[in-house]
Amino acid sequence: MKVTIIGSGYVGLVTAVCFADLGHEVICIEKDDNKLNKLKNGIVPIYEPGLDDLLDKNRKENRIKFSNSIEEGVNFSNIIYLCVGTPQGEDGKADLSQVEEASRQIALYMKDYKLIVEKSTVPVNTHQWVKKTIKRYIKNKEIEFDVASNPEFLREGSALYDFMNPDRIVIGVESKKAENLLKELYKYFIDKNYKFLITTPAAAELIKHASNSFLAMKISYINMIAELCEKVGADINEVADGIGSDKRIGRAFLNAGIGYGGSCFPKDVKAFIKIAEEHGIDFGLLKETEKINKQRRLKFIEKIEEVLWISKDKNIAIWGLAFKPNTDDIREAPSIDVVKELYRLKANLFLYDPKAMENFKLLFPEKDNIHYKDDPYSAVEEADALLILTEWDEFININLEKIKAKMRLPIIIDGRNIYDKKKLLELGFEYYCIGR
Ligand code: UGA
């Protein structure tokens, strides 16, 4: 099949490359010239494991191409995916201006039937607005079209795996024609008996926000239990294993730590609270989820102060700037708040992350007491303490004896619970973690 993807950001690009790899012919429309030039030359502007190789393969096999022309995209196929950004706007509401603009432009160039599919995360009933906009701007009012919702559930860092191994594919459709087109597009997964849910567009839109909010809630929940564990001397990992062994609950997303970040959970929880509010519903549960998550960063800073007493002039190594491992994304990362506060307190900071340092430098350029290091070992040289903010494998598998030998004081404050506490104490570290 032929597919058009509008917007070559994270979601658009992964979707496009994966559809191409399934054998479809894909065109990606991107209006940012810089990004477009990179993509045309086979350069992936973001870090996502495996994406560059897969793009390369599908470019060579001529299944994917890039353009800045919406007209070309609309003429190319009759399935058009909206993968444009829906950033946080005023008061936490999603800013839908790019969805509106893309809908208008699609309408201008439509000459025959099109199925417009929302992939971007949008508030419930956005499909109604997309439909209304196309109806208003389309020149030939006789042309038929459908609007559907097909939310994405890709995690950064494992997006390709998630695309190819979905827990479920959700399509929200209003016509048999739209349903059949999407079934054909996803035939590979249907043939392999993956769960394929057919809903209304409104339900599909809600499923996306409700899923992310639920996962965020799970994280805040376990983080509160972790706080209680610290008070009563229990180990959060044991508690999480115990709770998570109940199939109805599940162990995933019960890892306590410094809280969630990224481009999705913080934005989506906020947007979902707003959506509920607009319908007269006070979603207190999610407000509390958000509040608990914000407190994690403050509590972590408090922990640093309790351990170090005074941060001024201390050499503090920080491992992990990305909001999670296997990505260079630092949006809403806990590292931002921690670095900001320690900088204010005049600590000497030595930062290391395997992928996110270039992005972090844009926020915190190298200066007097902010230093970037090329590897985790040089970051801890003469350090009074090491903070761990992202659970990269590189840190989990590190030679801790070598680390200890380099540090001035063997103090680790671990915001992601990556080490065996007993082992660290045996090695002679002072080890502080979350809920243990
Ligand atoms: C999330 C969802 O997991 C995806 O299903 C969804 O498609 C995506 O948002 C999106 O809306 O685009 P992502 O933000 O990439 O994916 O990352 P997650 O793996 O979900 O992690 C989110 C945050 O939660 C990270 O900061 C992570 O460190 C934190 N987390 C996760 C915990 O603190 N504890 C856990 O047990 C799990």
Short mmCIF file of C-alpha atoms and ligand atoms in Angstrom, two decimals:
data_model
loop_
_atom_site.label_atom_id
_atom_site.label_comp_id
_atom_site.label_asym_id
_atom_site.label_seq_id
_atom_site.Cartn_x
_atom_site.Cartn_y
_atom_site.Cartn_z
CA MET A 1 0.00 0.00 0.00
CA LYS A 2 1.00 3.62 -0.30
CA VAL A 3 1.07 5.75 2.86
CA THR A 4 1.69 9.43 3.48
CA ILE A 5 3.11 10.56 6.79
CA ILE A 6 2.85 14.23 7.67
CA GLY A 7 5.46 15.23 10.21
CA SER A 8 8.80 13.46 10.51
CA GLY A 9 9.36 13.92 14.21
CA TYR A 10 9.83 11.01 16.53
CA VAL A 11 6.48 9.33 15.97
CA GLY A 12 6.22 10.13 12.26
CA LEU A 13 9.66 8.86 11.43
CA VAL A 14 9.40 5.62 13.38
CA THR A 15 5.94 4.95 11.92
CA ALA A 16 7.12 5.72 8.40
CA VAL A 17 10.22 3.56 8.57
CA CYS A 18 8.32 0.64 10.13
CA PHE A 19 5.49 0.82 7.56
CA ALA A 20 8.14 0.87 4.82
CA ASP A 21 9.82 -2.14 6.37
CA LEU A 22 6.50 -3.98 6.29
CA GLY A 23 6.61 -3.51 2.53
CA HIS A 24 4.48 -0.38 2.12
CA GLU A 25 5.56 2.58 0.03
CA VAL A 26 5.90 5.65 2.21
CA ILE A 27 6.34 9.36 1.71
CA CYS A 28 7.21 11.55 4.68
CA ILE A 29 6.38 15.22 4.60
CA GLU A 30 8.58 17.50 6.68
CA LYS A 31 8.51 21.29 6.58
CA ASP A 32 11.69 21.91 8.59
CA ASP A 33 14.39 22.27 5.89
CA ASN A 34 17.23 21.31 8.16
CA LYS A 35 15.52 18.09 9.24
CA LEU A 36 14.39 17.36 5.69
CA ASN A 37 17.91 17.69 4.27
CA LYS A 38 19.25 15.31 6.88
CA LEU A 39 16.53 12.75 6.18
CA LYS A 40 17.01 13.01 2.41
CA ASN A 41 20.64 12.13 3.02
CA GLY A 42 19.74 9.21 5.23
CA ILE A 43 20.66 10.96 8.48
CA VAL A 44 18.27 10.39 11.40
CA PRO A 45 17.99 13.63 13.40
CA ILE A 46 17.14 11.82 16.66
CA TYR A 47 18.74 8.94 18.49
CA GLU A 48 16.64 5.80 18.45
CA PRO A 49 18.41 2.43 18.49
CA GLY A 50 18.23 0.72 15.08
CA LEU A 51 16.35 3.51 13.32
CA ASP A 52 19.25 4.67 11.14
CA ASP A 53 19.93 1.16 9.84
CA LEU A 54 16.28 0.52 9.12
CA LEU A 55 15.94 3.86 7.33
CA ASP A 56 19.03 3.08 5.31
CA LYS A 57 17.70 -0.33 4.30
CA ASN A 58 14.31 1.02 3.21
CA ARG A 59 15.82 3.98 1.35
CA LYS A 60 18.00 1.59 -0.62
CA GLU A 61 14.97 -0.53 -1.44
CA ASN A 62 13.10 2.62 -2.52
CA ARG A 63 10.21 2.23 -0.11
CA ILE A 64 10.61 5.55 1.67
CA LYS A 65 11.14 9.09 0.48
CA PHE A 66 10.98 12.58 1.93
CA SER A 67 9.50 15.84 0.72
CA ASN A 68 8.34 19.21 1.99
CA SER A 69 5.32 19.33 -0.28
CA ILE A 70 1.98 18.51 1.28
CA GLU A 71 0.52 18.54 -2.22
CA GLU A 72 2.89 15.75 -3.25
CA GLY A 73 2.00 13.86 -0.07
CA VAL A 74 -1.74 14.16 -0.66
CA ASN A 75 -1.44 13.02 -4.27
CA PHE A 76 0.85 10.14 -3.34
CA SER A 77 -1.64 7.95 -1.48
CA ASN A 78 -5.12 7.78 -0.05
CA ILE A 79 -4.01 7.10 3.53
CA ILE A 80 -2.60 10.18 5.21
CA TYR A 81 -1.20 9.95 8.71
CA LEU A 82 -1.09 13.08 10.87
CA CYS A 83 2.08 12.81 12.92
CA VAL A 84 2.65 16.47 13.64
CA GLY A 85 3.58 17.77 17.09
CA THR A 86 0.93 18.50 19.70
CA PRO A 87 3.08 20.30 22.29
CA GLN A 88 1.88 21.62 25.58
CA GLY A 89 0.11 24.90 25.04
CA GLU A 90 -1.33 27.44 27.44
CA ASP A 91 -2.59 26.12 30.80
CA GLY A 92 -1.38 22.61 30.01
CA LYS A 93 -3.82 22.17 27.11
CA ALA A 94 -2.47 20.52 23.96
CA ASP A 95 -1.56 23.02 21.25
CA LEU A 96 -3.35 21.68 18.18
CA SER A 97 -2.32 24.36 15.71
CA GLN A 98 -0.17 21.96 13.67
CA VAL A 99 -3.02 19.44 13.42
CA GLU A 100 -5.33 22.21 12.24
CA GLU A 101 -2.82 23.53 9.72
CA ALA A 102 -2.14 20.07 8.29
CA SER A 103 -5.90 19.35 8.00
CA ARG A 104 -6.43 22.61 6.13
CA GLN A 105 -3.59 21.92 3.75
CA ILE A 106 -4.71 18.37 3.07
CA ALA A 107 -8.18 19.71 2.21
CA LEU A 108 -6.75 22.15 -0.32
CA TYR A 109 -5.08 19.40 -2.35
CA MET A 110 -7.64 16.59 -2.09
CA LYS A 111 -8.86 15.41 -5.48
CA ASP A 112 -10.32 12.04 -4.48
CA TYR A 113 -11.14 9.88 -1.44
CA LYS A 114 -8.69 10.12 1.48
CA LEU A 115 -8.47 8.49 4.85
CA ILE A 116 -6.89 10.89 7.31
CA VAL A 117 -5.51 9.13 10.36
CA GLU A 118 -4.56 10.84 13.61
CA LYS A 119 -1.38 9.37 15.07
CA SER A 120 -0.41 12.42 17.09
CA THR A 121 -1.69 12.37 20.66
CA VAL A 122 -4.76 14.58 20.66
CA PRO A 123 -7.61 15.40 23.04
CA VAL A 124 -10.74 13.34 22.66
CA ASN A 125 -12.97 14.47 19.80
CA THR A 126 -10.19 16.20 17.91
CA HIS A 127 -11.25 14.00 14.97
CA GLN A 128 -14.48 16.03 14.86
CA TRP A 129 -12.48 19.21 14.37
CA VAL A 130 -10.28 17.61 11.73
CA LYS A 131 -13.41 16.54 9.87
CA LYS A 132 -15.03 19.95 10.18
CA THR A 133 -11.85 21.69 9.01
CA ILE A 134 -11.52 19.48 5.94
CA LYS A 135 -15.19 19.99 5.10
CA ARG A 136 -14.76 23.74 5.36
CA TYR A 137 -11.61 24.04 3.25
CA ILE A 138 -12.10 21.35 0.64
CA LYS A 139 -12.88 22.85 -2.77
CA ASN A 140 -14.94 20.03 -4.23
CA LYS A 141 -17.55 19.27 -1.57
CA GLU A 142 -18.46 16.01 -3.36
CA ILE A 143 -15.18 14.33 -2.46
CA GLU A 144 -15.56 11.75 0.27
CA PHE A 145 -13.13 11.25 3.12
CA ASP A 146 -12.84 9.59 6.51
CA VAL A 147 -11.04 10.60 9.66
CA ALA A 148 -9.73 7.86 11.94
CA SER A 149 -7.61 7.61 15.06
CA ASN A 150 -4.73 5.16 15.37
CA PRO A 151 -2.83 6.08 18.54
CA GLU A 152 0.81 5.11 19.00
CA PHE A 153 2.17 3.27 22.01
CA LEU A 154 5.87 3.48 21.23
CA ARG A 155 8.41 3.98 23.97
CA GLU A 156 11.46 6.04 23.12
CA GLY A 157 14.49 3.82 23.12
CA SER A 158 12.51 0.74 22.11
CA ALA A 159 10.20 2.24 19.53
CA LEU A 160 11.06 -0.19 16.72
CA TYR A 161 10.55 -3.19 18.96
CA ASP A 162 7.25 -1.74 20.22
CA PHE A 163 6.03 -1.10 16.68
CA MET A 164 6.81 -4.63 15.56
CA ASN A 165 5.59 -6.29 18.78
CA PRO A 166 2.52 -4.31 19.82
CA ASP A 167 0.41 -5.27 22.85
CA ARG A 168 -2.49 -3.97 20.80
CA ILE A 169 -3.22 -1.94 17.72
CA VAL A 170 -6.16 0.41 18.15
CA ILE A 171 -8.06 1.89 15.26
CA GLY A 172 -10.93 4.29 15.85
CA VAL A 173 -13.04 4.40 12.70
CA GLU A 174 -16.45 5.56 11.53
CA SER A 175 -16.80 3.68 8.24
CA LYS A 176 -16.24 0.19 6.89
CA LYS A 177 -14.06 1.68 4.17
CA ALA A 178 -11.70 3.24 6.72
CA GLU A 179 -11.68 0.03 8.75
CA ASN A 180 -10.79 -2.08 5.71
CA LEU A 181 -8.00 0.24 4.61
CA LEU A 182 -6.41 0.13 8.05
CA LYS A 183 -6.86 -3.62 8.26
CA GLU A 184 -5.01 -3.97 5.00
CA LEU A 185 -2.26 -1.65 6.22
CA TYR A 186 -1.85 -3.71 9.39
CA LYS A 187 -2.40 -7.08 7.68
CA TYR A 188 0.98 -8.38 8.83
CA PHE A 189 -0.08 -8.04 12.49
CA ILE A 190 -3.63 -9.29 11.97
CA ASP A 191 -2.29 -12.41 10.25
CA LYS A 192 -0.02 -12.98 13.23
CA ASN A 193 -2.98 -12.67 15.62
CA TYR A 194 -1.87 -9.51 17.37
CA LYS A 195 -4.68 -7.86 19.30
CA PHE A 196 -6.44 -5.50 16.90
CA LEU A 197 -9.09 -3.32 18.51
CA ILE A 198 -11.67 -1.53 16.42
CA THR A 199 -13.36 1.34 18.26
CA THR A 200 -14.91 4.70 17.60
CA PRO A 201 -12.45 7.56 17.00
CA ALA A 202 -13.38 9.12 20.36
CA ALA A 203 -12.60 5.90 22.24
CA ALA A 204 -9.29 5.52 20.40
CA GLU A 205 -8.32 9.09 21.26
CA LEU A 206 -9.23 8.47 24.90
CA ILE A 207 -7.34 5.15 25.03
CA LYS A 208 -4.10 6.96 24.30
CA HIS A 209 -4.40 9.62 27.02
CA ALA A 210 -5.89 7.16 29.49
CA SER A 211 -3.07 4.63 28.97
CA ASN A 212 -0.27 7.13 29.46
CA SER A 213 -2.01 8.67 32.48
CA PHE A 214 -2.53 5.25 34.02
CA LEU A 215 1.15 4.37 33.64
CA ALA A 216 2.16 7.73 35.13
CA MET A 217 -0.22 7.04 38.02
CA LYS A 218 1.38 3.64 38.57
CA ILE A 219 4.81 5.28 38.83
CA SER A 220 3.61 7.92 41.30
CA TYR A 221 1.88 5.22 43.31
CA ILE A 222 5.01 3.12 43.67
CA ASN A 223 7.03 6.24 44.45
CA MET A 224 4.75 6.98 47.40
CA ILE A 225 5.12 3.39 48.61
CA ALA A 226 8.89 3.90 48.29
CA GLU A 227 8.66 6.94 50.53
CA LEU A 228 6.82 4.85 53.11
CA CYS A 229 9.41 2.06 52.74
CA GLU A 230 12.16 4.50 53.68
CA LYS A 231 10.30 5.44 56.86
CA VAL A 232 9.60 1.89 57.97
CA GLY A 233 12.78 0.16 56.78
CA ALA A 234 11.27 -2.01 54.04
CA ASP A 235 12.76 -2.53 50.57
CA ILE A 236 10.66 -1.10 47.71
CA ASN A 237 11.95 -3.71 45.25
CA GLU A 238 10.63 -6.51 47.43
CA VAL A 239 7.34 -4.70 47.83
CA ALA A 240 7.07 -3.96 44.09
CA ASP A 241 7.80 -7.62 43.26
CA GLY A 242 5.13 -8.66 45.71
CA ILE A 243 2.51 -6.28 44.38
CA GLY A 244 3.50 -6.80 40.75
CA SER A 245 3.20 -10.57 40.97
CA ASP A 246 -0.54 -10.12 41.07
CA LYS A 247 -1.46 -10.49 37.39
CA ARG A 248 -4.17 -7.90 37.83
CA ILE A 249 -1.51 -5.34 38.75
CA GLY A 250 1.63 -6.41 36.84
CA ARG A 251 5.26 -5.61 37.67
CA ALA A 252 5.88 -3.18 34.78
CA PHE A 253 6.07 0.51 35.64
CA LEU A 254 6.52 -0.22 39.32
CA ASN A 255 10.15 0.88 39.40
CA ALA A 256 10.51 3.54 42.06
CA GLY A 257 12.91 6.39 41.45
CA ILE A 258 13.23 10.07 40.75
CA GLY A 259 9.96 10.09 38.80
CA TYR A 260 8.81 10.19 35.23
CA GLY A 261 9.88 12.68 32.57
CA GLY A 262 9.99 12.76 28.80
CA SER A 263 7.87 14.29 26.11
CA CYS A 264 4.79 12.17 26.84
CA PHE A 265 3.78 11.48 30.43
CA PRO A 266 4.17 15.01 31.86
CA LYS A 267 2.40 16.56 28.87
CA ASP A 268 -0.30 13.92 28.53
CA VAL A 269 -1.22 13.83 32.21
CA LYS A 270 -1.58 17.61 32.18
CA ALA A 271 -3.61 17.56 28.98
CA PHE A 272 -5.87 14.80 30.31
CA ILE A 273 -6.58 16.79 33.49
CA LYS A 274 -7.55 19.74 31.26
CA ILE A 275 -9.74 17.61 29.00
CA ALA A 276 -11.61 16.30 32.05
CA GLU A 277 -11.91 19.85 33.40
CA GLU A 278 -13.42 21.07 30.13
CA HIS A 279 -16.10 18.42 30.57
CA GLY A 280 -16.79 19.45 34.16
CA ILE A 281 -14.79 16.62 35.73
CA ASP A 282 -12.21 17.17 38.45
CA PHE A 283 -9.57 14.48 37.83
CA GLY A 284 -8.03 14.80 41.30
CA LEU A 285 -6.32 11.44 40.97
CA LEU A 286 -4.17 12.72 38.13
CA LYS A 287 -3.52 16.05 39.82
CA GLU A 288 -2.07 14.10 42.72
CA THR A 289 -0.05 11.92 40.30
CA GLU A 290 1.53 15.06 38.90
CA LYS A 291 2.16 16.56 42.33
CA ILE A 292 3.84 13.39 43.60
CA ASN A 293 6.02 13.28 40.49
CA LYS A 294 7.20 16.88 40.96
CA GLN A 295 7.99 16.18 44.60
CA ARG A 296 10.36 13.33 43.61
CA ARG A 297 12.89 15.79 42.26
CA LEU A 298 12.70 18.00 45.35
CA LYS A 299 13.02 14.98 47.63
CA PHE A 300 16.06 13.82 45.69
CA ILE A 301 17.70 17.22 46.13
CA GLU A 302 16.82 17.09 49.84
CA LYS A 303 18.48 13.67 49.99
CA ILE A 304 21.66 15.11 48.44
CA GLU A 305 21.69 17.87 51.02
CA GLU A 306 21.11 15.43 53.87
CA VAL A 307 24.06 13.34 52.70
CA LEU A 308 26.50 16.09 51.71
CA TRP A 309 25.36 18.76 54.19
CA ILE A 310 26.73 21.60 52.03
CA SER A 311 26.92 21.24 48.25
CA LYS A 312 28.94 24.40 47.63
CA ASP A 313 32.39 23.60 46.16
CA LYS A 314 31.77 19.86 46.28
CA ASN A 315 32.71 17.87 43.19
CA ILE A 316 29.52 16.13 42.16
CA ALA A 317 29.46 13.65 39.30
CA ILE A 318 26.14 13.15 37.56
CA TRP A 319 25.54 10.08 35.41
CA GLY A 320 22.50 10.16 33.18
CA LEU A 321 20.94 13.28 31.69
CA ALA A 322 18.39 11.68 29.34
CA PHE A 323 14.90 11.23 30.80
CA LYS A 324 15.37 7.48 30.39
CA PRO A 325 17.96 5.14 28.87
CA ASN A 326 18.51 4.57 25.14
CA THR A 327 17.49 8.03 24.09
CA ASP A 328 19.13 11.44 23.72
CA ASP A 329 15.89 13.11 24.76
CA ILE A 330 16.10 15.39 27.79
CA ARG A 331 12.61 16.84 27.68
CA GLU A 332 11.23 17.14 31.24
CA ALA A 333 14.18 15.07 32.46
CA PRO A 334 14.76 15.06 36.22
CA SER A 335 18.41 15.93 35.46
CA ILE A 336 17.35 19.45 34.46
CA ASP A 337 15.96 20.27 37.92
CA VAL A 338 18.80 18.56 39.74
CA VAL A 339 21.52 20.35 37.74
CA LYS A 340 19.70 23.69 38.02
CA GLU A 341 19.52 23.42 41.81
CA LEU A 342 23.07 22.16 42.34
CA TYR A 343 24.37 24.89 40.06
CA ARG A 344 22.49 27.44 42.15
CA LEU A 345 24.07 25.92 45.26
CA LYS A 346 27.50 26.38 43.63
CA ALA A 347 28.56 22.75 43.43
CA ASN A 348 31.15 21.73 40.81
CA LEU A 349 29.29 19.49 38.42
CA PHE A 350 30.83 16.80 36.22
CA LEU A 351 28.21 15.48 33.83
CA TYR A 352 28.15 12.35 31.73
CA ASP A 353 25.51 10.70 29.56
CA PRO A 354 26.13 8.25 26.70
CA LYS A 355 23.82 10.09 24.27
CA ALA A 356 22.20 13.19 25.73
CA MET A 357 25.12 15.53 26.42
CA GLU A 358 24.80 17.53 23.20
CA ASN A 359 21.15 18.27 23.94
CA PHE A 360 21.92 19.07 27.55
CA LYS A 361 24.66 21.51 26.52
CA LEU A 362 22.03 23.59 24.75
CA LEU A 363 20.34 24.14 28.12
CA PHE A 364 23.46 24.19 30.29
CA PRO A 365 26.52 25.25 28.31
CA GLU A 366 29.92 24.20 29.66
CA LYS A 367 31.08 26.90 32.10
CA ASP A 368 32.92 27.61 35.37
CA ASN A 369 31.33 24.83 37.37
CA ILE A 370 29.48 22.78 34.75
CA HIS A 371 31.81 20.32 33.03
CA TYR A 372 31.00 17.60 30.51
CA LYS A 373 33.03 14.40 30.58
CA ASP A 374 33.62 11.86 27.83
CA ASP A 375 33.17 8.77 29.94
CA PRO A 376 31.74 7.78 33.33
CA TYR A 377 35.18 7.20 34.83
CA SER A 378 36.57 10.68 34.21
CA ALA A 379 33.32 12.18 35.55
CA VAL A 380 33.93 10.65 39.00
CA GLU A 381 37.59 11.69 39.25
CA GLU A 382 38.02 13.28 42.73
CA ALA A 383 34.25 13.37 43.19
CA ASP A 384 32.71 13.87 46.62
CA ALA A 385 29.58 12.12 45.42
CA LEU A 386 28.10 10.44 42.38
CA LEU A 387 24.44 10.92 41.45
CA ILE A 388 22.68 8.47 39.12
CA LEU A 389 19.70 9.89 37.28
CA THR A 390 19.23 7.50 34.32
CA GLU A 391 19.57 3.74 34.40
CA TRP A 392 21.79 3.24 31.32
CA ASP A 393 23.24 -0.29 30.99
CA GLU A 394 26.69 1.30 30.91
CA PHE A 395 26.20 2.34 34.55
CA ILE A 396 24.58 -0.91 35.64
CA ASN A 397 27.52 -2.93 34.30
CA ILE A 398 30.31 -0.59 35.37
CA ASN A 399 33.41 -1.63 37.29
CA LEU A 400 32.49 -0.21 40.69
CA GLU A 401 35.88 -0.89 42.26
CA LYS A 402 37.50 1.26 39.60
CA ILE A 403 34.90 3.96 40.29
CA LYS A 404 35.56 3.86 44.01
CA ALA A 405 39.31 4.20 43.46
CA LYS A 406 38.78 7.38 41.45
CA MET A 407 36.39 9.13 43.82
CA ARG A 408 37.47 11.37 46.69
CA LEU A 409 34.59 10.02 48.79
CA PRO A 410 32.80 6.78 47.89
CA ILE A 411 29.29 8.20 48.05
CA ILE A 412 26.60 7.21 45.55
CA ILE A 413 23.11 8.69 45.54
CA ASP A 414 21.11 6.60 43.12
CA GLY A 415 17.82 8.00 41.79
CA ARG A 416 17.10 4.83 39.79
CA ASN A 417 17.92 2.00 42.20
CA ILE A 418 20.31 0.32 39.80
CA TYR A 419 22.66 -1.41 42.25
CA ASP A 420 22.48 -4.18 44.77
CA LYS A 421 22.64 -2.30 48.04
CA LYS A 422 24.37 -5.11 49.94
CA LYS A 423 27.11 -5.39 47.34
CA LEU A 424 27.73 -1.64 47.36
CA LEU A 425 28.05 -1.57 51.13
CA GLU A 426 30.46 -4.52 50.98
CA LEU A 427 32.56 -2.62 48.46
CA GLY A 428 32.77 0.20 50.98
CA PHE A 429 30.42 2.68 49.36
CA GLU A 430 28.00 4.89 51.20
CA TYR A 431 24.98 4.06 49.07
CA TYR A 432 21.72 6.00 49.14
CA CYS A 433 18.85 4.98 46.92
CA ILE A 434 15.07 5.26 46.71
CA GLY A 435 12.80 3.36 49.08
CA ARG A 436 15.38 0.88 50.29
C1 UGA B 1 5.51 6.52 26.96
C2 UGA B 1 4.64 5.25 26.89
O1 UGA B 1 5.27 4.21 27.62
C3 UGA B 1 4.40 4.81 25.46
O2 UGA B 1 3.51 3.71 25.43
C4 UGA B 1 3.78 5.97 24.68
O3 UGA B 1 3.56 5.65 23.33
C5 UGA B 1 4.71 7.16 24.75
O4 UGA B 1 4.90 7.52 26.15
C6 UGA B 1 4.09 8.30 24.01
O5 UGA B 1 3.03 8.78 24.41
O6 UGA B 1 4.60 8.67 22.95
P1 UGA B 1 8.14 7.04 26.84
O7 UGA B 1 7.78 8.39 27.37
O8 UGA B 1 9.02 6.95 25.66
O9 UGA B 1 6.80 6.20 26.45
O10 UGA B 1 8.88 6.25 27.99
P2 UGA B 1 8.50 5.24 29.15
O11 UGA B 1 9.34 4.05 29.02
O12 UGA B 1 7.05 5.04 29.24
O13 UGA B 1 9.00 6.05 30.44
C7 UGA B 1 8.42 7.30 30.82
C8 UGA B 1 9.03 7.79 32.10
O14 UGA B 1 8.63 6.98 33.19
C9 UGA B 1 10.56 7.78 32.13
O15 UGA B 1 11.03 8.97 32.70
C10 UGA B 1 10.91 6.61 33.00
O16 UGA B 1 12.14 6.77 33.67
C11 UGA B 1 9.75 6.62 33.98
N1 UGA B 1 9.49 5.30 34.60
C12 UGA B 1 9.07 4.26 33.84
C13 UGA B 1 9.66 5.14 35.97
O17 UGA B 1 10.04 6.08 36.70
N2 UGA B 1 9.38 3.92 36.53
C14 UGA B 1 8.97 2.86 35.80
O18 UGA B 1 8.73 1.79 36.38
C15 UGA B 1 8.81 3.04 34.42
#
